[in-house]
mmCIF file of C-alpha atoms and ligand atoms in Angstrom:
data_model
loop_
_atom_site.group_PDB
_atom_site.id
_atom_site.type_symbol
_atom_site.label_atom_id
_atom_site.label_comp_id
_atom_site.label_asym_id
_atom_site.label_seq_id
_atom_site.Cartn_x
_atom_site.Cartn_y
_atom_site.Cartn_z
ATOM 1 C CA MET S 13 -24.359 28.334 -16.963
ATOM 2 C CA LEU S 14 -25.166 25.665 -14.409
ATOM 3 C CA ASP S 15 -23.690 24.694 -11.067
ATOM 4 C CA TYR S 16 -24.516 21.025 -10.750
ATOM 5 C CA HIS S 17 -22.327 20.125 -7.784
ATOM 6 C CA LEU S 18 -23.132 21.804 -4.478
ATOM 7 C CA HIS S 19 -22.849 20.703 -0.880
ATOM 8 C CA LEU S 20 -24.655 22.155 2.110
ATOM 9 C CA TRP S 21 -22.224 21.145 4.813
ATOM 10 C CA PRO S 22 -18.430 21.515 4.982
ATOM 11 C CA HIS S 23 -16.560 18.328 5.878
ATOM 12 C CA GLY S 24 -16.098 18.079 9.622
ATOM 13 C CA THR S 25 -19.316 19.949 10.468
ATOM 14 C CA ALA S 26 -22.637 18.600 11.619
ATOM 15 C CA ALA S 27 -25.424 18.346 9.072
ATOM 16 C CA SER S 28 -28.576 20.396 9.518
ATOM 17 C CA THR S 29 -31.674 20.459 7.329
ATOM 18 C CA PRO S 30 -31.296 23.424 4.953
ATOM 19 C CA THR S 31 -33.769 26.255 5.285
ATOM 20 C CA LEU S 32 -35.495 27.903 2.347
ATOM 21 C CA ASP S 33 -33.483 31.063 3.066
ATOM 22 C CA GLU S 34 -30.198 29.169 2.855
ATOM 23 C CA LEU S 35 -31.142 27.611 -0.466
ATOM 24 C CA ALA S 36 -32.352 30.974 -1.769
ATOM 25 C CA ALA S 37 -28.966 32.463 -0.804
ATOM 26 C CA TYR S 38 -27.196 29.773 -2.854
ATOM 27 C CA CYS S 39 -29.408 30.690 -5.816
ATOM 28 C CA ASP S 40 -28.670 34.410 -5.367
ATOM 29 C CA THR S 41 -24.907 33.827 -5.310
ATOM 30 C CA ALA S 42 -25.182 31.621 -8.389
ATOM 31 C CA ALA S 43 -27.309 34.155 -10.265
ATOM 32 C CA ALA S 44 -24.787 36.924 -9.555
ATOM 33 C CA ALA S 45 -22.207 34.773 -11.405
ATOM 34 C CA GLY S 46 -24.529 34.137 -14.347
ATOM 35 C CA VAL S 47 -25.537 30.652 -13.154
ATOM 36 C CA THR S 48 -29.259 30.179 -13.637
ATOM 37 C CA GLU S 49 -29.792 26.673 -12.261
ATOM 38 C CA ILE S 50 -28.143 24.778 -9.421
ATOM 39 C CA ALA S 51 -28.244 21.181 -8.249
ATOM 40 C CA LEU S 52 -27.897 20.274 -4.577
ATOM 41 C CA THR S 53 -25.700 17.194 -4.554
ATOM 42 C CA GLU S 54 -24.857 16.305 -0.968
ATOM 43 C CA HIS S 55 -22.603 13.296 -0.394
ATOM 44 C CA LEU S 56 -24.509 10.024 -0.104
ATOM 45 C CA PHE S 57 -22.240 9.107 2.802
ATOM 46 C CA ARG S 58 -23.644 11.966 4.896
ATOM 47 C CA PHE S 59 -26.900 10.062 5.379
ATOM 48 C CA VAL S 60 -27.921 7.420 7.889
ATOM 49 C CA GLN S 61 -29.626 5.505 5.075
ATOM 50 C CA ALA S 62 -26.213 5.004 3.418
ATOM 51 C CA ASP S 63 -24.730 4.056 6.769
ATOM 52 C CA ALA S 64 -27.303 1.291 7.164
ATOM 53 C CA ALA S 65 -26.656 -0.139 3.693
ATOM 54 C CA LEU S 66 -22.930 0.416 3.166
ATOM 55 C CA SER S 67 -21.110 0.810 6.480
ATOM 56 C CA GLY S 68 -18.156 -1.567 6.701
ATOM 57 C CA PHE S 69 -17.486 -1.679 2.947
ATOM 58 C CA TRP S 70 -13.868 -0.996 3.900
ATOM 59 C CA ASP S 71 -13.518 -4.249 5.853
ATOM 60 C CA ASP S 72 -12.188 -6.069 2.764
ATOM 61 C CA ASP S 73 -9.108 -3.836 2.617
ATOM 62 C CA PRO S 74 -6.035 -5.651 3.970
ATOM 63 C CA ASP S 75 -4.496 -2.496 5.488
ATOM 64 C CA PRO S 76 -5.686 -1.858 9.085
ATOM 65 C CA ARG S 77 -4.482 1.776 9.076
ATOM 66 C CA LEU S 78 -6.607 2.580 6.017
ATOM 67 C CA ARG S 79 -9.586 0.687 7.430
ATOM 68 C CA ASP S 80 -9.380 2.607 10.708
ATOM 69 C CA GLN S 81 -8.941 5.956 8.942
ATOM 70 C CA LEU S 82 -11.987 5.355 6.761
ATOM 71 C CA ALA S 83 -14.119 4.016 9.609
ATOM 72 C CA ALA S 84 -13.406 7.217 11.566
ATOM 73 C CA TYR S 85 -14.120 9.433 8.519
ATOM 74 C CA TRP S 86 -17.384 7.596 7.897
ATOM 75 C CA ALA S 87 -18.462 7.847 11.532
ATOM 76 C CA GLU S 88 -17.816 11.595 11.441
ATOM 77 C CA HIS S 89 -20.034 12.098 8.377
ATOM 78 C CA ALA S 90 -23.001 9.692 8.300
ATOM 79 C CA HIS S 91 -25.618 11.476 10.438
ATOM 80 C CA ALA S 92 -28.115 13.307 8.223
ATOM 81 C CA ASP S 93 -31.509 12.015 7.179
ATOM 82 C CA LEU S 94 -32.016 11.581 3.450
ATOM 83 C CA ASP S 95 -35.794 12.011 3.660
ATOM 84 C CA ARG S 96 -35.463 15.420 5.322
ATOM 85 C CA TYR S 97 -32.831 16.527 2.806
ATOM 86 C CA VAL S 98 -35.109 15.497 -0.071
ATOM 87 C CA GLU S 99 -38.091 17.280 1.512
ATOM 88 C CA ALA S 100 -36.100 20.486 1.968
ATOM 89 C CA VAL S 101 -34.896 20.565 -1.651
ATOM 90 C CA LEU S 102 -38.337 19.668 -3.008
ATOM 91 C CA GLY S 103 -39.769 22.453 -0.853
ATOM 92 C CA ALA S 104 -37.364 24.926 -2.437
ATOM 93 C CA LYS S 105 -38.327 23.700 -5.906
ATOM 94 C CA ALA S 106 -42.004 24.080 -5.049
ATOM 95 C CA ALA S 107 -41.287 27.634 -3.863
ATOM 96 C CA GLY S 108 -39.951 28.418 -7.335
ATOM 97 C CA LEU S 109 -36.208 28.393 -6.692
ATOM 98 C CA PRO S 110 -34.093 27.149 -9.642
ATOM 99 C CA VAL S 111 -32.759 24.144 -7.729
ATOM 100 C CA LEU S 112 -32.546 20.488 -8.644
ATOM 101 C CA LEU S 113 -32.599 17.511 -6.324
ATOM 102 C CA GLY S 114 -29.371 15.591 -6.621
ATOM 103 C CA LEU S 115 -26.769 13.616 -4.730
ATOM 104 C CA GLU S 116 -23.079 12.979 -5.068
ATOM 105 C CA VAL S 117 -23.127 9.202 -5.100
ATOM 106 C CA ASP S 118 -19.871 7.420 -4.406
ATOM 107 C CA HIS S 119 -18.523 4.307 -6.018
ATOM 108 C CA TYR S 120 -18.726 1.318 -3.680
ATOM 109 C CA ALA S 121 -16.827 -1.560 -5.239
ATOM 110 C CA GLY S 122 -19.081 -4.545 -5.817
ATOM 111 C CA ARG S 123 -21.934 -2.825 -3.993
ATOM 112 C CA MET S 124 -23.560 -0.570 -6.594
ATOM 113 C CA ASP S 125 -26.707 -2.720 -6.401
ATOM 114 C CA LYS S 126 -26.992 -1.757 -2.718
ATOM 115 C CA VAL S 127 -26.458 1.892 -3.663
ATOM 116 C CA ALA S 128 -29.235 1.662 -6.254
ATOM 117 C CA ALA S 129 -31.549 0.189 -3.610
ATOM 118 C CA VAL S 130 -30.882 3.134 -1.242
ATOM 119 C CA LEU S 131 -31.653 5.621 -4.030
ATOM 120 C CA GLU S 132 -34.786 3.912 -5.291
ATOM 121 C CA GLY S 133 -38.057 5.767 -4.934
ATOM 122 C CA TYR S 134 -36.612 9.268 -4.516
ATOM 123 C CA PRO S 135 -37.420 11.807 -7.255
ATOM 124 C CA PHE S 136 -33.842 12.785 -8.064
ATOM 125 C CA ASP S 137 -33.149 15.121 -10.960
ATOM 126 C CA VAL S 138 -29.470 14.304 -11.320
ATOM 127 C CA LEU S 139 -27.023 11.902 -9.691
ATOM 128 C CA LEU S 140 -23.295 12.534 -9.710
ATOM 129 C CA GLY S 141 -20.990 9.537 -9.722
ATOM 130 C CA SER S 142 -17.681 9.933 -7.883
ATOM 131 C CA VAL S 143 -14.790 7.658 -7.035
ATOM 132 C CA HIS S 144 -13.478 8.717 -3.624
ATOM 133 C CA TRP S 145 -11.970 5.451 -2.403
ATOM 134 C CA ILE S 146 -9.736 2.728 -3.763
ATOM 135 C CA GLY S 147 -10.542 -0.046 -1.326
ATOM 136 C CA ALA S 148 -10.246 1.829 1.974
ATOM 137 C CA PHE S 149 -7.775 4.363 0.534
ATOM 138 C CA GLY S 150 -9.443 7.779 0.556
ATOM 139 C CA PHE S 151 -6.881 9.139 -1.894
ATOM 140 C CA ASP S 152 -8.445 12.604 -2.211
ATOM 141 C CA GLN S 153 -8.182 13.459 1.488
ATOM 142 C CA VAL S 154 -4.924 15.296 0.939
ATOM 143 C CA GLY S 155 -3.427 16.408 4.219
ATOM 144 C CA ASP S 156 -4.572 13.360 6.176
ATOM 145 C CA PRO S 157 -1.346 11.698 7.397
ATOM 146 C CA VAL S 158 -2.560 8.122 6.827
ATOM 147 C CA VAL S 159 -3.702 9.008 3.303
ATOM 148 C CA MET S 160 -0.472 10.822 2.459
ATOM 149 C CA ALA S 161 1.640 7.895 3.747
ATOM 150 C CA GLU S 162 -0.280 5.656 1.351
ATOM 151 C CA TRP S 163 0.436 8.061 -1.521
ATOM 152 C CA ASP S 164 4.120 7.727 -0.653
ATOM 153 C CA ARG S 165 3.898 3.924 -0.527
ATOM 154 C CA ARG S 166 2.170 3.402 -3.905
ATOM 155 C CA SER S 167 3.240 4.524 -7.364
ATOM 156 C CA VAL S 168 1.261 7.362 -8.919
ATOM 157 C CA GLU S 169 0.581 5.150 -11.938
ATOM 158 C CA SER S 170 -0.877 2.339 -9.818
ATOM 159 C CA ILE S 171 -3.216 4.793 -8.081
ATOM 160 C CA TRP S 172 -4.422 6.244 -11.393
ATOM 161 C CA ASP S 173 -4.899 2.745 -12.758
ATOM 162 C CA ALA S 174 -6.926 1.550 -9.758
ATOM 163 C CA TYR S 175 -8.959 4.764 -9.806
ATOM 164 C CA THR S 176 -9.756 4.331 -13.491
ATOM 165 C CA GLY S 177 -10.835 0.736 -12.932
ATOM 166 C CA ALA S 178 -13.229 1.932 -10.229
ATOM 167 C CA LEU S 179 -14.539 4.687 -12.518
ATOM 168 C CA GLU S 180 -15.194 2.097 -15.226
ATOM 169 C CA GLU S 181 -17.180 -0.051 -12.799
ATOM 170 C CA LEU S 182 -19.115 2.992 -11.605
ATOM 171 C CA ALA S 183 -19.980 4.005 -15.185
ATOM 172 C CA ALA S 184 -20.962 0.470 -16.192
ATOM 173 C CA SER S 185 -23.354 0.256 -13.209
ATOM 174 C CA ARG S 186 -25.429 3.063 -14.782
ATOM 175 C CA VAL S 187 -26.521 4.149 -11.309
ATOM 176 C CA CYS S 188 -25.477 7.791 -11.932
ATOM 177 C CA ASP S 189 -25.799 10.440 -14.638
ATOM 178 C CA VAL S 190 -22.624 12.558 -14.468
ATOM 179 C CA LEU S 191 -18.995 11.633 -13.779
ATOM 180 C CA ALA S 192 -17.890 14.121 -11.124
ATOM 181 C CA HIS S 193 -14.321 15.506 -11.068
ATOM 182 C CA PRO S 194 -13.202 12.850 -13.590
ATOM 183 C CA ASP S 195 -9.441 13.113 -12.999
ATOM 184 C CA LEU S 196 -9.693 13.479 -9.212
ATOM 185 C CA PRO S 197 -6.436 11.602 -8.399
ATOM 186 C CA LYS S 198 -4.509 14.712 -9.474
ATOM 187 C CA VAL S 199 -6.001 16.573 -6.486
ATOM 188 C CA GLY S 200 -2.760 16.576 -4.507
ATOM 189 C CA GLY S 201 -0.679 17.518 -7.544
ATOM 190 C CA ARG S 202 0.771 14.056 -8.269
ATOM 191 C CA ARG S 203 0.169 13.055 -11.884
ATOM 192 C CA PRO S 204 1.563 10.382 -14.214
ATOM 193 C CA ALA S 205 4.075 11.788 -16.720
ATOM 194 C CA VAL S 206 2.002 10.279 -19.544
ATOM 195 C CA PRO S 207 -1.663 10.032 -18.501
ATOM 196 C CA ASP S 208 -3.000 9.276 -22.003
ATOM 197 C CA GLU S 209 -3.884 5.624 -21.290
ATOM 198 C CA TRP S 210 -6.088 6.582 -18.349
ATOM 199 C CA TYR S 211 -7.613 9.560 -20.154
ATOM 200 C CA ASP S 212 -8.589 7.256 -23.029
ATOM 201 C CA ARG S 213 -10.231 4.800 -20.636
ATOM 202 C CA MET S 214 -12.124 7.563 -18.772
ATOM 203 C CA ALA S 215 -13.506 8.975 -22.042
ATOM 204 C CA GLU S 216 -14.491 5.500 -23.223
ATOM 205 C CA ALA S 217 -16.212 4.735 -19.896
ATOM 206 C CA ALA S 218 -18.261 7.935 -20.101
ATOM 207 C CA ALA S 219 -19.137 7.476 -23.766
ATOM 208 C CA SER S 220 -20.149 3.821 -23.507
ATOM 209 C CA SER S 221 -22.283 4.362 -20.395
ATOM 210 C CA GLY S 222 -24.068 7.433 -21.720
ATOM 211 C CA MET S 223 -22.902 9.538 -18.778
ATOM 212 C CA ALA S 224 -22.019 13.197 -18.978
ATOM 213 C CA ALA S 225 -18.748 14.495 -17.526
ATOM 214 C CA GLU S 226 -18.448 17.341 -15.048
ATOM 215 C CA VAL S 227 -16.222 20.359 -15.679
ATOM 216 C CA SER S 228 -15.404 21.641 -12.210
ATOM 217 C CA SER S 229 -13.596 24.655 -10.840
ATOM 218 C CA ALA S 230 -12.846 22.827 -7.564
ATOM 219 C CA GLY S 231 -9.424 21.678 -8.745
ATOM 220 C CA TRP S 232 -8.280 25.296 -8.860
ATOM 221 C CA ARG S 233 -8.784 25.440 -5.077
ATOM 222 C CA LYS S 234 -6.608 22.345 -4.512
ATOM 223 C CA PRO S 235 -2.883 21.637 -4.881
ATOM 224 C CA ALA S 236 -3.671 20.348 -8.415
ATOM 225 C CA ALA S 237 -4.249 24.036 -9.338
ATOM 226 C CA GLU S 238 -6.220 23.010 -12.425
ATOM 227 C CA ALA S 239 -9.888 22.483 -13.210
ATOM 228 C CA TYR S 240 -11.263 18.950 -13.512
ATOM 229 C CA PRO S 241 -10.832 17.561 -16.114
ATOM 230 C CA ALA S 242 -7.447 18.572 -17.533
ATOM 231 C CA PRO S 243 -7.751 20.169 -21.003
ATOM 232 C CA ALA S 244 -6.383 17.017 -22.688
ATOM 233 C CA LEU S 245 -9.060 14.879 -21.016
ATOM 234 C CA LEU S 246 -11.801 17.402 -21.796
ATOM 235 C CA ALA S 247 -10.708 17.268 -25.444
ATOM 236 C CA ARG S 248 -11.099 13.473 -25.379
ATOM 237 C CA PHE S 249 -14.579 13.775 -23.875
ATOM 238 C CA HIS S 250 -15.529 16.171 -26.660
ATOM 239 C CA LYS S 251 -14.125 13.882 -29.348
ATOM 240 C CA ALA S 252 -16.045 10.924 -27.865
ATOM 241 C CA GLY S 253 -19.326 12.902 -27.874
ATOM 242 C CA VAL S 254 -19.591 13.047 -24.078
ATOM 243 C CA PRO S 255 -21.822 15.937 -22.922
ATOM 244 C CA VAL S 256 -20.722 18.074 -19.977
ATOM 245 C CA THR S 257 -22.095 19.884 -16.948
ATOM 246 C CA THR S 258 -20.376 22.700 -15.038
ATOM 247 C CA ALA S 259 -19.791 22.728 -11.309
ATOM 248 C CA SER S 260 -18.070 24.373 -8.368
ATOM 249 C CA ASP S 261 -18.228 21.547 -5.785
ATOM 250 C CA ALA S 262 -18.759 24.294 -3.183
ATOM 251 C CA HIS S 263 -19.147 23.173 0.432
ATOM 252 C CA GLY S 264 -20.571 26.531 1.475
ATOM 253 C CA ARG S 265 -21.976 29.711 -0.035
ATOM 254 C CA PRO S 266 -18.675 31.540 -0.770
ATOM 255 C CA ASP S 267 -17.653 29.008 -3.446
ATOM 256 C CA VAL S 268 -21.063 28.661 -5.129
ATOM 257 C CA ALA S 269 -20.570 29.169 -8.892
ATOM 258 C CA ALA S 270 -16.850 29.769 -8.307
ATOM 259 C CA ARG S 271 -14.915 30.717 -11.454
ATOM 260 C CA ALA S 272 -17.865 30.108 -13.737
ATOM 261 C CA ALA S 273 -16.386 32.504 -16.294
ATOM 262 C CA ASP S 274 -13.119 30.538 -16.364
ATOM 263 C CA LEU S 275 -15.028 27.301 -16.948
ATOM 264 C CA ARG S 276 -16.751 28.972 -19.895
ATOM 265 C CA VAL S 277 -13.329 29.601 -21.472
ATOM 266 C CA LEU S 278 -12.284 25.954 -20.981
ATOM 267 C CA LEU S 279 -15.480 24.762 -22.646
ATOM 268 C CA ALA S 280 -15.024 27.076 -25.621
ATOM 269 C CA ASP S 281 -11.406 25.974 -26.046
ATOM 270 C CA ALA S 282 -12.523 22.320 -26.097
ATOM 271 C CA GLY S 283 -15.235 23.029 -28.682
ATOM 272 C CA TYR S 284 -18.320 22.707 -26.489
ATOM 273 C CA ASP S 285 -21.276 24.953 -27.314
ATOM 274 C CA SER S 286 -23.892 23.412 -24.993
ATOM 275 C CA LEU S 287 -24.270 21.925 -21.529
ATOM 276 C CA ALA S 288 -26.169 18.894 -20.294
ATOM 277 C CA ALA S 289 -29.112 19.849 -18.068
ATOM 278 C CA TYR S 290 -31.298 17.346 -16.227
ATOM 279 C CA ARG S 291 -34.832 16.975 -14.908
ATOM 280 C CA GLY S 292 -35.986 13.749 -13.370
ATOM 281 C CA ARG S 293 -32.717 12.187 -14.568
ATOM 282 C CA THR S 294 -33.558 12.969 -18.196
ATOM 283 C CA ARG S 295 -30.919 14.947 -20.067
ATOM 284 C CA ARG S 296 -31.364 17.783 -22.490
ATOM 285 C CA ALA S 297 -28.944 20.238 -24.060
ATOM 286 C CA VAL S 298 -28.977 23.888 -22.989
ATOM 287 C CA ALA S 299 -26.944 26.886 -24.079
ATOM 288 C CA ILE S 300 -23.760 27.619 -22.143
HETATM 289 ZN ZN1 LIG W 17 -16.381 14.424 -4.721
HETATM 290 ZN ZN1 LIG W 18 -18.521 17.104 -4.000
#
């Protein structure tokens, strides 16, 4: 098993360069759950390099409440240095730890060329692609009053549709390797009664771009109370020949490799008998 989605810093906490001991502890926790390789995939928006290239992307949104909410969220997060993060992870690799250098890259509408420019020159092993915003609407920040008011204002179907459009643009940009938490809009528990249209489009986007899809236990820790993706979407990925990774999306050591055994059951039920592993952004199949 793999855990290809790990953060070093909980949201709302300051970023510090990880020590070798901290990364070794992540590996130990993973190994105890049968996970033999992990990828560090900190959010791109935690880094000052992203701030320089992408800050203000929310200015196009017509809603001032959403713009202000996102500007504050961004200002709270964008403080770490990407070079030091890369050095720390490469140092752990050089010390023999089974870690990969990755990032969780967000979708920035119309700006994926700027994202690619920020990423250029770094020796990443794997890049996750995530849609976290629709315009300035950070739909997955469940609990934030501005975000929840927007959920009440829009229809669930319109949110899923806009999300899927963003996912399609992200996939077509080919900037990333793995679609993270593919059906993320269910995070707060609001789902379309018939999601088939969006599931079909998500599977097609992954298949046509050559991306893998992530199977993540994080949804079990959210109001959605279900892994990402839902079994019906995972079945579509399998039918479309989309390879998969496994992930916890932990933001600290306690959730590293969370529910790996349950993910194994989901994969077997969907017919998967291998996982996608990466080195230097080149994929190969490995046993589950
Ligand atoms: Zn994410
Ligand atoms: Zn994440």
